[in-house]
Each structure stands twice: as C-alpha cells, then as structure tokens.
PDB file of C-alpha atoms in Angstrom:
ATOM      1  CA  MET A   1     -51.333 -20.013 -63.364  1.00 38.00           C
ATOM      2  CA  GLN A   2     -48.220 -19.324 -61.347  1.00 41.00           C
ATOM      3  CA  ARG A   3     -48.538 -15.816 -59.963  1.00 43.00           C
ATOM      4  CA  ASN A   4     -44.810 -15.115 -60.016  1.00 45.00           C
ATOM      5  CA  GLN A   5     -44.604 -15.976 -63.712  1.00 56.00           C
ATOM      6  CA  PHE A   6     -47.740 -14.472 -65.225  1.00 62.00           C
ATOM      7  CA  LEU A   7     -49.432 -12.108 -62.798  1.00 69.00           C
ATOM      8  CA  ASP A   8     -46.602  -9.971 -61.458  1.00 85.00           C
ATOM      9  CA  TYR A   9     -46.793  -7.082 -63.919  1.00 95.00           C
ATOM     10  CA  PRO A  10     -47.110  -3.277 -63.724  1.00 97.00           C
ATOM     11  CA  GLU A  11     -50.590  -1.832 -63.503  1.00 97.00           C
ATOM     12  CA  ILE A  12     -52.196   1.544 -62.851  1.00 98.00           C
ATOM     13  CA  ALA A  13     -55.604   1.876 -61.244  1.00 98.00           C
ATOM     14  CA  SER A  14     -58.391   4.020 -62.667  1.00 98.00           C
ATOM     15  CA  LEU A  15     -58.667   7.651 -61.584  1.00 98.00           C
ATOM     16  CA  THR A  16     -62.349   7.092 -60.775  1.00 96.00           C
ATOM     17  CA  PRO A  17     -62.669   3.736 -58.993  1.00 95.00           C
ATOM     18  CA  PRO A  18     -64.176   1.272 -59.355  1.00 96.00           C
ATOM     19  CA  PRO A  19     -62.982   0.930 -62.960  1.00 98.00           C
ATOM     20  CA  GLU A  20     -65.504   0.686 -65.767  1.00 98.00           C
ATOM     21  CA  LYS A  21     -63.031  -0.603 -68.348  1.00 98.00           C
ATOM     22  CA  LEU A  22     -59.836  -2.623 -68.544  1.00 98.00           C
ATOM     23  CA  VAL A  23     -56.962  -1.698 -70.866  1.00 98.00           C
ATOM     24  CA  ILE A  24     -54.446  -4.410 -71.754  1.00 98.00           C
ATOM     25  CA  LEU A  25     -51.075  -3.074 -72.996  1.00 98.00           C
ATOM     26  CA  LEU A  26     -49.129  -5.644 -75.031  1.00 98.00           C
ATOM     27  CA  HIS A  27     -45.453  -4.847 -75.568  1.00 98.00           C
ATOM     28  CA  GLY A  28     -43.140  -5.582 -78.474  1.00 98.00           C
ATOM     29  CA  LEU A  29     -40.604  -8.359 -78.978  1.00 97.00           C
ATOM     30  CA  GLY A  30     -37.720  -8.357 -76.497  1.00 96.00           C
ATOM     31  CA  SER A  31     -39.308  -5.762 -74.226  1.00 97.00           C
ATOM     32  CA  ASP A  32     -41.539  -6.289 -71.181  1.00 96.00           C
ATOM     33  CA  GLY A  33     -44.531  -4.779 -69.429  1.00 96.00           C
ATOM     34  CA  ASN A  34     -42.483  -1.935 -67.983  1.00 96.00           C
ATOM     35  CA  ASP A  35     -42.253  -0.455 -71.478  1.00 96.00           C
ATOM     36  CA  LEU A  36     -45.847   0.322 -72.476  1.00 97.00           C
ATOM     37  CA  ILE A  37     -46.989   1.174 -68.957  1.00 98.00           C
ATOM     38  CA  ASN A  38     -45.086   4.417 -69.581  1.00 96.00           C
ATOM     39  CA  LEU A  39     -47.829   5.424 -72.032  1.00 97.00           C
ATOM     40  CA  VAL A  40     -50.413   5.661 -69.277  1.00 98.00           C
ATOM     41  CA  PRO A  41     -49.505   9.142 -67.966  1.00 96.00           C
ATOM     42  CA  TYR A  42     -50.047  10.501 -71.491  1.00 96.00           C
ATOM     43  CA  ILE A  43     -53.508   8.999 -71.948  1.00 97.00           C
ATOM     44  CA  GLN A  44     -54.960   8.422 -68.493  1.00 97.00           C
ATOM     45  CA  LYS A  45     -56.681  11.803 -68.170  1.00 97.00           C
ATOM     46  CA  ALA A  46     -58.664  10.985 -71.300  1.00 98.00           C
ATOM     47  CA  MET A  47     -59.436   7.512 -69.905  1.00 98.00           C
ATOM     48  CA  PRO A  48     -60.158   8.143 -66.190  1.00 98.00           C
ATOM     49  CA  ALA A  49     -62.464   5.146 -65.752  1.00 98.00           C
ATOM     50  CA  CYS A  50     -59.910   2.653 -67.142  1.00 98.00           C
ATOM     51  CA  HIS A  51     -57.669   0.273 -65.196  1.00 98.00           C
ATOM     52  CA  PHE A  52     -54.407  -0.353 -67.070  1.00 98.00           C
ATOM     53  CA  ILE A  53     -52.301  -3.492 -66.971  1.00 98.00           C
ATOM     54  CA  SER A  54     -49.110  -4.133 -68.922  1.00 98.00           C
ATOM     55  CA  PRO A  55     -48.327  -7.867 -68.759  1.00 97.00           C
ATOM     56  CA  HIS A  56     -44.909  -9.307 -69.457  1.00 96.00           C
ATOM     57  CA  GLY A  57     -44.697 -11.600 -72.482  1.00 96.00           C
ATOM     58  CA  ILE A  58     -45.440 -15.185 -71.559  1.00 93.00           C
ATOM     59  CA  GLU A  59     -42.037 -16.448 -72.737  1.00 94.00           C
ATOM     60  CA  ALA A  60     -38.435 -15.355 -72.248  1.00 95.00           C
ATOM     61  CA  TYR A  61     -37.076 -13.646 -75.366  1.00 96.00           C
ATOM     62  CA  ASP A  62     -35.230 -16.418 -77.186  1.00 95.00           C
ATOM     63  CA  MET A  63     -32.799 -14.242 -79.157  1.00 93.00           C
ATOM     64  CA  ALA A  64     -31.224 -12.392 -76.218  1.00 92.00           C
ATOM     65  CA  SER A  65     -30.539 -12.845 -72.523  1.00 90.00           C
ATOM     66  CA  PHE A  66     -33.192 -10.299 -71.506  1.00 92.00           C
ATOM     67  CA  GLY A  67     -36.735  -9.307 -72.397  1.00 95.00           C
ATOM     68  CA  ARG A  68     -39.938 -11.224 -73.068  1.00 96.00           C
ATOM     69  CA  GLN A  69     -41.977 -12.348 -76.069  1.00 97.00           C
ATOM     70  CA  TRP A  70     -45.538 -13.458 -76.816  1.00 97.00           C
ATOM     71  CA  PHE A  71     -44.224 -16.119 -79.177  1.00 96.00           C
ATOM     72  CA  SER A  72     -40.948 -16.880 -80.919  1.00 96.00           C
ATOM     73  CA  LEU A  73     -39.944 -15.082 -84.105  1.00 93.00           C
ATOM     74  CA  GLN A  74     -36.768 -17.049 -84.776  1.00 93.00           C
ATOM     75  CA  ASP A  75     -38.588 -18.545 -87.744  1.00 94.00           C
ATOM     76  CA  ARG A  76     -40.644 -15.749 -89.317  1.00 91.00           C
ATOM     77  CA  SER A  77     -42.368 -17.765 -92.014  1.00 92.00           C
ATOM     78  CA  ALA A  78     -46.089 -16.989 -91.976  1.00 91.00           C
ATOM     79  CA  SER A  79     -47.258 -20.539 -91.249  1.00 94.00           C
ATOM     80  CA  VAL A  80     -44.887 -21.016 -88.306  1.00 96.00           C
ATOM     81  CA  VAL A  81     -45.699 -17.644 -86.738  1.00 95.00           C
ATOM     82  CA  LEU A  82     -49.431 -18.278 -87.049  1.00 95.00           C
ATOM     83  CA  LYS A  83     -49.120 -21.691 -85.379  1.00 96.00           C
ATOM     84  CA  LEU A  84     -47.145 -20.215 -82.483  1.00 97.00           C
ATOM     85  CA  ALA A  85     -49.662 -17.413 -82.001  1.00 96.00           C
ATOM     86  CA  GLU A  86     -52.473 -19.975 -82.064  1.00 97.00           C
ATOM     87  CA  LYS A  87     -50.627 -22.113 -79.497  1.00 96.00           C
ATOM     88  CA  ASN A  88     -49.935 -19.267 -77.058  1.00 96.00           C
ATOM     89  CA  ALA A  89     -53.195 -17.332 -77.395  1.00 96.00           C
ATOM     90  CA  PRO A  90     -55.012 -19.425 -74.740  1.00 95.00           C
ATOM     91  CA  LEU A  91     -52.344 -18.552 -72.149  1.00 94.00           C
ATOM     92  CA  ILE A  92     -52.721 -14.851 -72.889  1.00 95.00           C
ATOM     93  CA  ASN A  93     -56.499 -15.192 -72.773  1.00 96.00           C
ATOM     94  CA  GLU A  94     -56.180 -16.823 -69.373  1.00 94.00           C
ATOM     95  CA  LEU A  95     -54.128 -13.911 -68.112  1.00 94.00           C
ATOM     96  CA  ILE A  96     -56.721 -11.422 -69.378  1.00 96.00           C
ATOM     97  CA  LYS A  97     -59.654 -13.405 -67.956  1.00 96.00           C
ATOM     98  CA  HIS A  98     -57.964 -13.515 -64.548  1.00 95.00           C
ATOM     99  CA  LYS A  99     -57.853  -9.708 -64.364  1.00 96.00           C
ATOM    100  CA  GLN A 100     -61.330  -9.310 -65.809  1.00 98.00           C
ATOM    101  CA  LYS A 101     -62.730 -11.568 -63.102  1.00 97.00           C
ATOM    102  CA  GLU A 102     -60.864  -9.632 -60.410  1.00 96.00           C
ATOM    103  CA  LEU A 103     -62.307  -6.313 -61.644  1.00 97.00           C
ATOM    104  CA  ASN A 104     -65.734  -7.672 -62.671  1.00 98.00           C
ATOM    105  CA  ILE A 105     -65.190  -6.527 -66.277  1.00 98.00           C
ATOM    106  CA  THR A 106     -66.111  -8.410 -69.453  1.00 98.00           C
ATOM    107  CA  ASN A 107     -64.670  -8.400 -72.964  1.00 98.00           C
ATOM    108  CA  LYS A 108     -67.091  -5.708 -74.131  1.00 98.00           C
ATOM    109  CA  ASN A 109     -65.460  -3.280 -71.682  1.00 98.00           C
ATOM    110  CA  THR A 110     -61.900  -4.405 -72.424  1.00 98.00           C
ATOM    111  CA  ILE A 111     -59.534  -2.536 -74.750  1.00 98.00           C
ATOM    112  CA  LEU A 112     -56.395  -4.087 -76.220  1.00 98.00           C
ATOM    113  CA  ILE A 113     -53.486  -1.813 -77.147  1.00 98.00           C
ATOM    114  CA  GLY A 114     -50.505  -3.534 -78.761  1.00 98.00           C
ATOM    115  CA  PHE A 115     -47.197  -2.408 -80.215  1.00 98.00           C
ATOM    116  CA  SER A 116     -45.262  -4.407 -82.833  1.00 98.00           C
ATOM    117  CA  GLN A 117     -45.436  -8.080 -81.767  1.00 98.00           C
ATOM    118  CA  GLY A 118     -47.947  -6.987 -79.157  1.00 98.00           C
ATOM    119  CA  ALA A 119     -50.092  -5.568 -81.964  1.00 98.00           C
ATOM    120  CA  MET A 120     -49.804  -8.872 -83.827  1.00 98.00           C
ATOM    121  CA  ILE A 121     -51.100 -10.877 -80.888  1.00 98.00           C
ATOM    122  CA  ALA A 122     -53.710  -8.220 -80.035  1.00 98.00           C
ATOM    123  CA  MET A 123     -55.235  -8.482 -83.504  1.00 98.00           C
ATOM    124  CA  TYR A 124     -55.073 -12.274 -83.407  1.00 98.00           C
ATOM    125  CA  LEU A 125     -56.777 -12.423 -80.005  1.00 98.00           C
ATOM    126  CA  THR A 126     -59.432  -9.987 -81.192  1.00 98.00           C
ATOM    127  CA  LEU A 127     -60.363 -11.987 -84.264  1.00 98.00           C
ATOM    128  CA  THR A 128     -60.635 -15.258 -82.329  1.00 98.00           C
ATOM    129  CA  GLN A 129     -62.848 -14.172 -79.413  1.00 97.00           C
ATOM    130  CA  MET A 130     -66.310 -15.617 -78.920  1.00 96.00           C
ATOM    131  CA  GLU A 131     -67.279 -12.397 -77.092  1.00 97.00           C
ATOM    132  CA  SER A 132     -65.984  -9.269 -78.808  1.00 98.00           C
ATOM    133  CA  TYR A 133     -63.691  -6.773 -77.121  1.00 98.00           C
ATOM    134  CA  GLY A 134     -64.761  -3.157 -76.902  1.00 98.00           C
ATOM    135  CA  ALA A 135     -61.895  -2.003 -79.150  1.00 98.00           C
ATOM    136  CA  THR A 136     -58.378  -2.911 -80.251  1.00 98.00           C
ATOM    137  CA  ILE A 137     -55.526  -0.567 -81.168  1.00 98.00           C
ATOM    138  CA  ALA A 138     -52.544  -1.885 -83.120  1.00 99.00           C
ATOM    139  CA  PHE A 139     -49.383   0.227 -83.375  1.00 98.00           C
ATOM    140  CA  SER A 140     -46.753  -0.868 -85.932  1.00 98.00           C
ATOM    141  CA  GLY A 141     -48.201  -4.347 -86.287  1.00 98.00           C
ATOM    142  CA  ARG A 142     -48.686  -7.141 -88.789  1.00 97.00           C
ATOM    143  CA  LEU A 143     -51.882  -9.116 -89.165  1.00 98.00           C
ATOM    144  CA  LEU A 144     -51.856 -12.848 -88.429  1.00 97.00           C
ATOM    145  CA  PRO A 145     -55.089 -13.962 -90.105  1.00 97.00           C
ATOM    146  CA  PRO A 146     -56.581 -16.775 -88.012  1.00 97.00           C
ATOM    147  CA  VAL A 147     -57.579 -20.033 -89.637  1.00 95.00           C
ATOM    148  CA  ASN A 148     -61.061 -19.529 -88.171  1.00 96.00           C
ATOM    149  CA  LEU A 149     -62.248 -15.928 -88.108  1.00 98.00           C
ATOM    150  CA  ILE A 150     -64.745 -15.797 -85.238  1.00 98.00           C
ATOM    151  CA  ASN A 151     -65.167 -12.160 -84.237  1.00 98.00           C
ATOM    152  CA  ARG A 152     -66.014  -9.416 -86.748  1.00 98.00           C
ATOM    153  CA  LEU A 153     -67.572  -7.034 -84.230  1.00 98.00           C
ATOM    154  CA  THR A 154     -64.600  -5.427 -82.471  1.00 98.00           C
ATOM    155  CA  PRO A 155     -63.533  -2.146 -84.138  1.00 98.00           C
ATOM    156  CA  LEU A 156     -59.791  -1.926 -84.777  1.00 98.00           C
ATOM    157  CA  CYS A 157     -57.510   1.099 -84.976  1.00 98.00           C
ATOM    158  CA  LEU A 158     -54.340   0.679 -87.060  1.00 99.00           C
ATOM    159  CA  ILE A 159     -51.432   3.116 -86.671  1.00 99.00           C
ATOM    160  CA  HIS A 160     -48.025   2.858 -88.322  1.00 98.00           C
ATOM    161  CA  GLY A 161     -44.982   5.005 -89.040  1.00 98.00           C
ATOM    162  CA  LYS A 162     -44.144   5.332 -92.714  1.00 98.00           C
ATOM    163  CA  GLU A 163     -40.403   5.132 -91.978  1.00 98.00           C
ATOM    164  CA  ASP A 164     -40.700   1.942 -89.904  1.00 98.00           C
ATOM    165  CA  ASP A 165     -37.690  -0.245 -90.741  1.00 97.00           C
ATOM    166  CA  VAL A 166     -38.718  -3.125 -88.432  1.00 97.00           C
ATOM    167  CA  VAL A 167     -42.277  -3.807 -89.576  1.00 97.00           C
ATOM    168  CA  HIS A 168     -43.035  -2.195 -92.939  1.00 98.00           C
ATOM    169  CA  TYR A 169     -46.014   0.140 -92.909  1.00 98.00           C
ATOM    170  CA  GLU A 170     -47.560  -1.795 -95.804  1.00 98.00           C
ATOM    171  CA  GLU A 171     -48.376  -4.471 -93.225  1.00 98.00           C
ATOM    172  CA  THR A 172     -50.956  -2.081 -91.804  1.00 98.00           C
ATOM    173  CA  ASN A 173     -52.352  -1.448 -95.276  1.00 98.00           C
ATOM    174  CA  ASN A 174     -52.593  -5.218 -95.745  1.00 98.00           C
ATOM    175  CA  ALA A 175     -54.439  -5.547 -92.437  1.00 98.00           C
ATOM    176  CA  ALA A 176     -56.862  -2.783 -93.425  1.00 98.00           C
ATOM    177  CA  LYS A 177     -57.559  -4.578 -96.711  1.00 98.00           C
ATOM    178  CA  TYR A 178     -58.334  -7.796 -94.827  1.00 98.00           C
ATOM    179  CA  PHE A 179     -60.678  -5.976 -92.465  1.00 98.00           C
ATOM    180  CA  THR A 180     -62.467  -4.310 -95.362  1.00 98.00           C
ATOM    181  CA  GLU A 181     -62.906  -7.626 -97.152  1.00 98.00           C
ATOM    182  CA  ASN A 182     -64.317  -9.193 -93.985  1.00 98.00           C
ATOM    183  CA  GLU A 183     -66.549  -6.227 -93.127  1.00 98.00           C
ATOM    184  CA  ILE A 184     -64.733  -5.431 -89.888  1.00 98.00           C
ATOM    185  CA  LYS A 185     -64.920  -1.813 -88.731  1.00 98.00           C
ATOM    186  CA  HIS A 186     -61.532  -0.143 -88.624  1.00 98.00           C
ATOM    187  CA  GLU A 187     -59.685   3.153 -88.913  1.00 98.00           C
ATOM    188  CA  LYS A 188     -56.129   3.599 -90.151  1.00 98.00           C
ATOM    189  CA  LEU A 189     -53.382   6.208 -89.837  1.00 98.00           C
ATOM    190  CA  ILE A 190     -49.990   6.096 -91.579  1.00 98.00           C
ATOM    191  CA  ILE A 191     -47.696   8.725 -90.040  1.00 98.00           C
ATOM    192  CA  ASP A 192     -45.030  10.401 -92.161  1.00 98.00           C
ATOM    193  CA  ASN A 193     -41.465  10.610 -90.800  1.00 98.00           C
ATOM    194  CA  LEU A 194     -42.151   8.143 -87.980  1.00 98.00           C
ATOM    195  CA  THR A 195     -40.005   5.052 -87.421  1.00 98.00           C
ATOM    196  CA  HIS A 196     -40.841   1.955 -85.323  1.00 98.00           C
ATOM    197  CA  SER A 197     -42.370   3.821 -82.407  1.00 98.00           C
ATOM    198  CA  ILE A 198     -45.439   5.508 -80.945  1.00 98.00           C
ATOM    199  CA  ASP A 199     -45.734   9.287 -81.116  1.00 98.00           C
ATOM    200  CA  ASP A 200     -48.142  11.972 -79.943  1.00 98.00           C
ATOM    201  CA  LYS A 201     -49.981  12.029 -83.264  1.00 98.00           C
ATOM    202  CA  GLY A 202     -50.653   8.316 -83.039  1.00 98.00           C
ATOM    203  CA  LEU A 203     -51.843   8.536 -79.432  1.00 98.00           C
ATOM    204  CA  LYS A 204     -54.238  11.373 -80.283  1.00 98.00           C
ATOM    205  CA  PHE A 205     -55.629   9.372 -83.203  1.00 98.00           C
ATOM    206  CA  ALA A 206     -56.102   6.339 -80.949  1.00 98.00           C
ATOM    207  CA  LEU A 207     -57.908   8.357 -78.287  1.00 98.00           C
ATOM    208  CA  GLN A 208     -60.224   9.902 -80.865  1.00 98.00           C
ATOM    209  CA  PHE A 209     -60.925   6.416 -82.199  1.00 98.00           C
ATOM    210  CA  LEU A 210     -61.929   5.249 -78.724  1.00 98.00           C
ATOM    211  CA  LYS A 211     -64.178   8.293 -78.340  1.00 98.00           C
ATOM    212  CA  ASN A 212     -65.758   7.585 -81.735  1.00 97.00           C
ATOM    213  CA  TYR A 213     -66.722   4.127 -80.525  1.00 96.00           C
ATOM    214  CA  LYS A 214     -67.794   5.387 -77.093  1.00 95.00           C
ATOM    215  CA  MET A 215     -65.111   3.436 -75.273  1.00 96.00           C
ATOM    216  CA  ILE A 216     -63.977   6.513 -73.337  1.00 94.00           C
TER     217      ILE A 216
END
C-alpha cells in the first residue's frame, strides 16, 4: 500500500484510549473521507471507546474532476456493479486490516457505517468476510448480493429516507427481504420526509441498534 494514496485519511481517536472498537466510515459517490468524519461529534459521546476512521474512496471519481469512489458507477447494470465491487473489495479490506493491526482490533470489534455507495460496499464487505464484523450500518444504500454469501453472523442496520431521489428507499426493503430469506439479523427504519441524507432520527436509531447488539 502507498501511504499517500490509501492511508492519509481523517480519523478521530477514542475518548477512552486505548480503543476497544474501530468504526469505519464509508462515504458516498463523489465525496471523500472528510464528509462522514463530520458525523463523529454527534455520536462519539455514545461511543467513547471507539476509534473512528473515514477513508477516502480508493479511486478518483470518474464522472467529475473532484471526489472519490469505491468503484465506478458509469455503468449501473447490476452485473457490472457487482463485478467492480468484487474486484475492489480486497483493496478496501487491506485498508481496514492495516488499521486493525495498528490498533490491535479484530473484525468482531469493528463496525462499518456506510452512506449511499459506501453503504453498498459496506454490505458487500460484510457478507463476504470469513470473520464477521461486530455490526454494519447502511444509510441510503442498495444491496449488492455476493455470488458467494460467506458471512451470515454480522447484524445489519438499514436506514433510508422515504423521499430519497438518488437511491430509492425500496432498495432498503429489498435488502431486508434478502437478509430475512438468508436468516441474517437486521433492523430497518424508513424515515418519512427525508431525502438522500442522514438525519438525527437515523443516527439515534443506529446508536440504539449498536446498543441492542452490545457494540457500544
């Protein structure tokens, strides 16, 4: 890994060092790690033992001259998107493993929080891990069902605005259906009058979810 490309991202240390858990914040398409790191002040008091990192997408955004992406969405057909997620997942895993090793934290004490495309890759990573994560939270995402479903043990929290005009909220209902069919623990919240964003109601639901599963 080249440090200047992958490992130079915003992070916020735990309030009670050394950290007991690692939180990975995965941003949306065309944004970067400086976006979701802004959530930390709103949730850190409820998660004092967590170290937060907000990596930049592993590729330059290919539909503008700024921003990052986890994989291209120029072609949004399901088969192409799934192949690109599958191709790039090992690089994202490598990034996560690097920080886990630094902090002496394993997957079971790692939480993924993704928004939009970040939620897509968060769910994909979760379902393809040999060792389950502690929990995964997907805001405004769409499920990319892996060819080989490996991990059914990580609980997932799905949150979506009903007025989302970027990723339709039915994508979260579809994900919940998949998780039910595959006996994967999950909780879901569809928020009225919310567009493609994260609000206080969603954050409170996510924090309660983490408490329910004893992750905070």
